[in-house]
Coordinates of C-alpha atoms and ligand atoms in Angstrom, one line a residue:
X1 CA -1.8 -23.8 -6.8
X2 CA -1.1 -22.3 -3.4
X3 CA 2.0 -20.6 -2.2
X4 CA 1.9 -19.9 1.5
X5 CA 3.8 -16.8 2.5
X6 CA 6.5 -17.3 5.2
X7 CA 5.9 -13.6 6.2
X8 CA 3.1 -14.8 8.5
X9 CA 5.1 -17.7 10.0
X10 CA 6.9 -17.8 13.3
X11 CA 10.4 -16.5 12.4
X12 CA 11.9 -18.2 15.5
X13 CA 10.9 -21.6 14.0
X14 CA 11.3 -21.4 10.3
X15 CA 12.3 -25.0 9.7
X16 CA 9.2 -26.3 11.6
X17 CA 7.0 -23.7 9.8
X18 CA 8.1 -25.0 6.4
X19 CA 7.4 -28.6 7.5
X20 CA 3.7 -27.6 8.1
X21 CA 3.1 -26.7 4.4
X22 CA 4.1 -29.9 2.6
X23 CA 0.9 -29.9 0.6
X24 CA 1.6 -26.5 -0.9
X25 CA 2.9 -25.9 -4.4
X26 CA 5.5 -23.2 -3.7
X27 CA 6.7 -21.4 -0.5
X28 CA 6.5 -17.7 -1.0
X29 CA 9.5 -15.8 0.5
X30 CA 8.9 -12.0 0.9
X31 CA 12.2 -10.0 0.7
X32 CA 11.7 -6.4 1.9
X33 CA 14.5 -3.8 2.1
X34 CA 12.9 -0.9 4.1
X35 CA 13.4 1.3 1.0
X36 CA 11.1 0.0 -1.8
X37 CA 8.6 -0.9 1.0
X38 CA 8.4 0.5 4.5
X39 CA 9.3 -2.9 6.1
X40 CA 12.3 -5.1 6.5
X41 CA 12.3 -8.9 6.5
X42 CA 15.0 -11.2 5.4
X43 CA 17.5 -11.7 2.6
X44 CA 19.7 -14.2 0.9
X45 CA 21.3 -16.0 3.9
X46 CA 17.9 -16.7 5.4
X47 CA 16.6 -17.8 2.0
X48 CA 19.5 -20.3 1.6
X49 CA 18.8 -21.7 5.1
X50 CA 15.0 -22.0 4.3
X51 CA 15.7 -23.5 0.9
X52 CA 17.8 -26.2 2.5
X53 CA 14.9 -27.5 4.5
X54 CA 11.8 -26.5 2.5
X55 CA 9.7 -29.4 1.2
X56 CA 8.5 -27.3 -1.7
X57 CA 10.2 -24.9 -4.2
X58 CA 10.8 -21.3 -3.2
X59 CA 9.0 -18.4 -4.8
X60 CA 11.1 -15.3 -4.0
X61 CA 9.2 -12.0 -4.1
X62 CA 11.8 -9.2 -4.0
X63 CA 10.2 -5.9 -2.7
X64 CA 13.6 -4.1 -3.0
X65 CA 15.3 -1.4 -4.9
X66 CA 18.1 -2.3 -7.4
X67 CA 16.6 -5.8 -8.0
X68 CA 19.1 -6.2 -10.9
X69 CA 21.9 -6.4 -8.3
X70 CA 20.3 -9.0 -6.0
X71 CA 17.8 -11.1 -8.0
X72 CA 20.3 -13.5 -9.8
X73 CA 21.7 -14.5 -6.4
X74 CA 18.3 -15.9 -5.3
X75 CA 18.1 -17.9 -8.6
X76 CA 21.7 -19.2 -8.1
X77 CA 20.7 -20.3 -4.6
X78 CA 18.0 -22.5 -6.1
X79 CA 14.8 -20.5 -6.0
X80 CA 12.2 -21.9 -8.5
X81 CA 10.9 -18.4 -9.3
X82 CA 12.3 -15.0 -8.6
X83 CA 10.0 -12.0 -8.9
X84 CA 11.1 -8.4 -9.1
X85 CA 8.9 -5.3 -9.0
X86 CA 8.3 -3.5 -12.3
X87 CA 8.3 -0.2 -10.5
X88 CA 11.9 -0.9 -9.2
X89 CA 13.4 -2.0 -12.5
X90 CA 15.1 0.3 -15.0
X91 CA 15.3 -2.5 -17.5
X92 CA 13.0 -5.4 -16.6
X93 CA 14.0 -7.5 -19.6
X94 CA 17.6 -7.5 -18.6
X95 CA 16.7 -8.6 -15.1
X96 CA 14.5 -11.4 -16.5
X97 CA 17.4 -12.6 -18.7
X98 CA 19.8 -12.7 -15.7
X99 CA 17.3 -14.6 -13.5
X100 CA 16.7 -17.1 -16.2
X101 CA 20.4 -17.5 -17.0
X102 CA 20.9 -18.3 -13.3
X103 CA 18.4 -21.1 -13.5
X104 CA 15.1 -19.8 -12.2
X105 CA 11.8 -18.7 -13.6
X106 CA 11.5 -14.9 -13.8
X107 CA 8.6 -13.0 -12.4
X108 CA 7.3 -9.5 -12.8
X109 CA 5.3 -8.0 -9.9
X110 CA 3.0 -4.9 -10.3
X111 CA 1.6 -2.9 -7.4
X112 CA -2.2 -2.4 -7.3
X113 CA -2.0 1.0 -8.9
X114 CA 0.4 0.0 -11.7
X115 CA -1.2 -0.5 -15.1
X116 CA -0.6 -3.9 -16.8
X117 CA -0.6 -2.1 -20.1
X118 CA 2.7 -0.3 -19.2
X119 CA 4.5 -3.7 -19.2
X120 CA 2.9 -5.8 -21.9
X121 CA 5.9 -5.4 -24.1
X122 CA 8.3 -6.9 -21.5
X123 CA 6.1 -9.8 -20.4
X124 CA 7.3 -12.2 -23.2
X125 CA 10.6 -12.3 -21.3
X126 CA 8.9 -13.4 -18.0
X127 CA 7.5 -16.7 -16.8
X128 CA 5.2 -15.4 -14.0
X129 CA 3.2 -12.2 -13.5
X130 CA 2.5 -11.3 -9.8
X131 CA -0.5 -9.1 -9.5
X132 CA -0.4 -7.4 -6.1
X133 CA -3.8 -7.3 -4.5
X134 CA -2.6 -5.2 -1.5
X135 CA 0.0 -2.5 -1.3
X136 CA 3.3 -4.4 -0.8
X137 CA 4.9 -4.3 2.6
X138 CA 2.8 -6.1 5.2
X139 CA 0.7 -9.3 5.6
X140 CA -2.9 -9.4 6.8
X141 CA -4.2 -6.5 4.7
X142 CA -7.6 -6.5 2.9
X143 CA -8.0 -7.7 -0.7
X144 CA -8.3 -5.0 -3.4
X145 CA -10.8 -6.5 -5.9
X146 CA -10.1 -3.9 -8.5
X147 CA -6.9 -5.6 -9.5
X148 CA -8.9 -8.5 -10.9
X149 CA -9.3 -6.6 -14.1
X150 CA -5.6 -7.0 -14.6
X151 CA -5.8 -10.7 -13.9
X152 CA -8.6 -11.1 -16.5
X153 CA -6.5 -9.3 -19.1
X154 CA -3.5 -11.4 -18.4
X155 CA -5.6 -14.6 -18.4
X156 CA -7.0 -13.7 -21.9
X157 CA -3.5 -13.0 -23.3
X158 CA -2.3 -16.4 -21.9
X159 CA -5.4 -18.3 -23.2
X160 CA -5.0 -16.8 -26.7
X161 CA -1.3 -17.8 -26.7
X162 CA 0.0 -14.2 -26.9
X163 CA 1.8 -14.7 -23.6
X164 CA 3.0 -17.7 -21.6
X165 CA 2.8 -16.8 -18.0
X166 CA 1.8 -18.2 -14.6
X167 CA -0.7 -15.7 -13.3
X168 CA -0.1 -15.2 -9.6
X169 CA -1.9 -13.0 -7.0
X170 CA -0.6 -11.8 -3.7
X171 CA -2.4 -10.1 -0.8
X172 CA -5.6 -10.7 1.1
X173 CA -6.2 -14.2 -0.3
X174 CA -8.4 -16.2 2.0
X175 CA -11.6 -18.3 2.0
X176 CA -13.7 -15.1 1.3
X177 CA -11.6 -13.9 -1.7
X178 CA -10.0 -16.9 -3.4
X179 CA -13.1 -17.8 -5.5
X180 CA -13.3 -14.4 -7.2
X181 CA -9.6 -14.5 -7.9
X182 CA -9.9 -18.1 -9.3
X183 CA -12.8 -17.0 -11.6
X184 CA -10.7 -14.1 -12.9
X185 CA -8.0 -16.6 -14.0
X186 CA -5.3 -16.8 -11.3
X187 CA -3.1 -19.9 -11.4
X188 CA -1.0 -19.4 -8.2
X189 CA -2.4 -17.9 -5.0
X190 CA -0.1 -16.5 -2.4
X191 CA -1.7 -16.8 1.1
X192 CA 0.1 -15.7 4.3
X193 CA -2.2 -15.0 7.2
X194 CA -4.9 -17.4 5.8
X195 CA -2.4 -20.3 6.0
X196 CA -0.1 -19.5 8.9
X197 CA -2.9 -17.8 10.9
X198 CA -5.0 -21.0 10.7
X199 CA -4.9 -23.7 13.5
X200 CA -3.7 -26.2 11.0
X201 CA -1.9 -24.8 7.9
X202 CA -2.2 -28.1 6.0
X203 CA -6.0 -28.1 6.3
X204 CA -6.1 -24.5 5.3
X205 CA -4.0 -25.1 2.2
X206 CA -6.2 -28.1 1.2
X207 CA -9.4 -26.1 1.7
X208 CA -8.1 -23.2 -0.4
X209 CA -7.0 -25.6 -3.2
X210 CA -10.5 -27.1 -3.2
X211 CA -12.2 -23.8 -3.2
X212 CA -10.1 -22.5 -6.1
X213 CA -10.6 -25.6 -8.2
X214 CA -14.3 -25.6 -7.7
X215 CA -14.5 -21.9 -8.7
X216 CA -12.5 -22.5 -11.8
X217 CA -14.8 -25.3 -12.9
X218 CA -17.9 -23.2 -12.2
Ligands
DX5_301 C1 2.8 -8.4 1.2 C2 3.5 -9.7 0.8 C3 2.5 -10.8 0.8 C4 2.0 -11.1 2.2 C5 0.6 -11.6 2.0 O1 3.7 -7.3 0.8 O2 4.0 -9.6 -0.6 O3 3.2 -12.0 0.3 O4 2.7 -12.1 2.9 O5 0.0 -11.8 3.2 P1 -1.6 -12.0 3.3 O6 -1.9 -13.3 2.6 O7 -1.8 -12.1 4.8 O8 -2.2 -10.8 2.7
ZN302 ZN1 4.6 -11.5 -1.5

C-alpha cells in the first residue's frame, strides 16, 4: 500500500494535488511544529480542508511536541490513522487510547536512532508502527537502510501473532529503495518526492505498488 506525502505537493493547489493520487491507499499528512522538528508545515484547519476533498483516507503524522494535546483532534476530524512520535510522548498508551476513542487507528512513530525494543511493551495498544527511514523534518532526503532491521523485527512479531500492526515506513522511498523495504516486511510505504516529484503521480503510485508487490512475492 502506498501513502503519498502531501509535503511534496504544491501547497497553493492542495485540492488538485489530492485529485492526482486517487489510486493511492492513504494520503500522508505531515504535521510539523518547528519544535519537535526544525520545520513548520500545517495543522488541523488545513487537515480538515484536505480531508473534505481527499479521495483517500488521511494518515496524519504528527511531528510535534505535546501530541497528547493535539492528536485526538485529528481523529475527531476524520483521519483514518493518527501517528504520534514515541520520543515526544510521556505516556504513549494514553495517547493511543485517546486516538482510538476518537475513532481513528493509532500509530507510533520512531526516529531512525530510536530502538524498537524501548517500545515493544506499548505496541499492543497501537494499530500502526511508523519506522522513520530519514530524520523527520524534510522531504527529499536519502533512505537510511539500517532501519530495516526494525522493520524485520516488527514483521516477525506480527507474523507470529504477538502484535497486530500495520508496518509503515517513511522517508526516501522511491523506485531504488522500495524493494528492500518490501522484502523486509513493510505494509504501507510513504512516498513524497517519488510521487509528487514525478511527471504523473498516478503512474508513479502504480509503479511503486507493482514493485513492492513483486518484491514481496520474490
Ligand atoms: C519527513 C516526512 C515524510 C516526507 C517523506 O519528515 O515525515 O513523510 O514527506 O518525503 P520523501 O518521500 O521525499 O522522503
Ligand atoms: Zn511523514
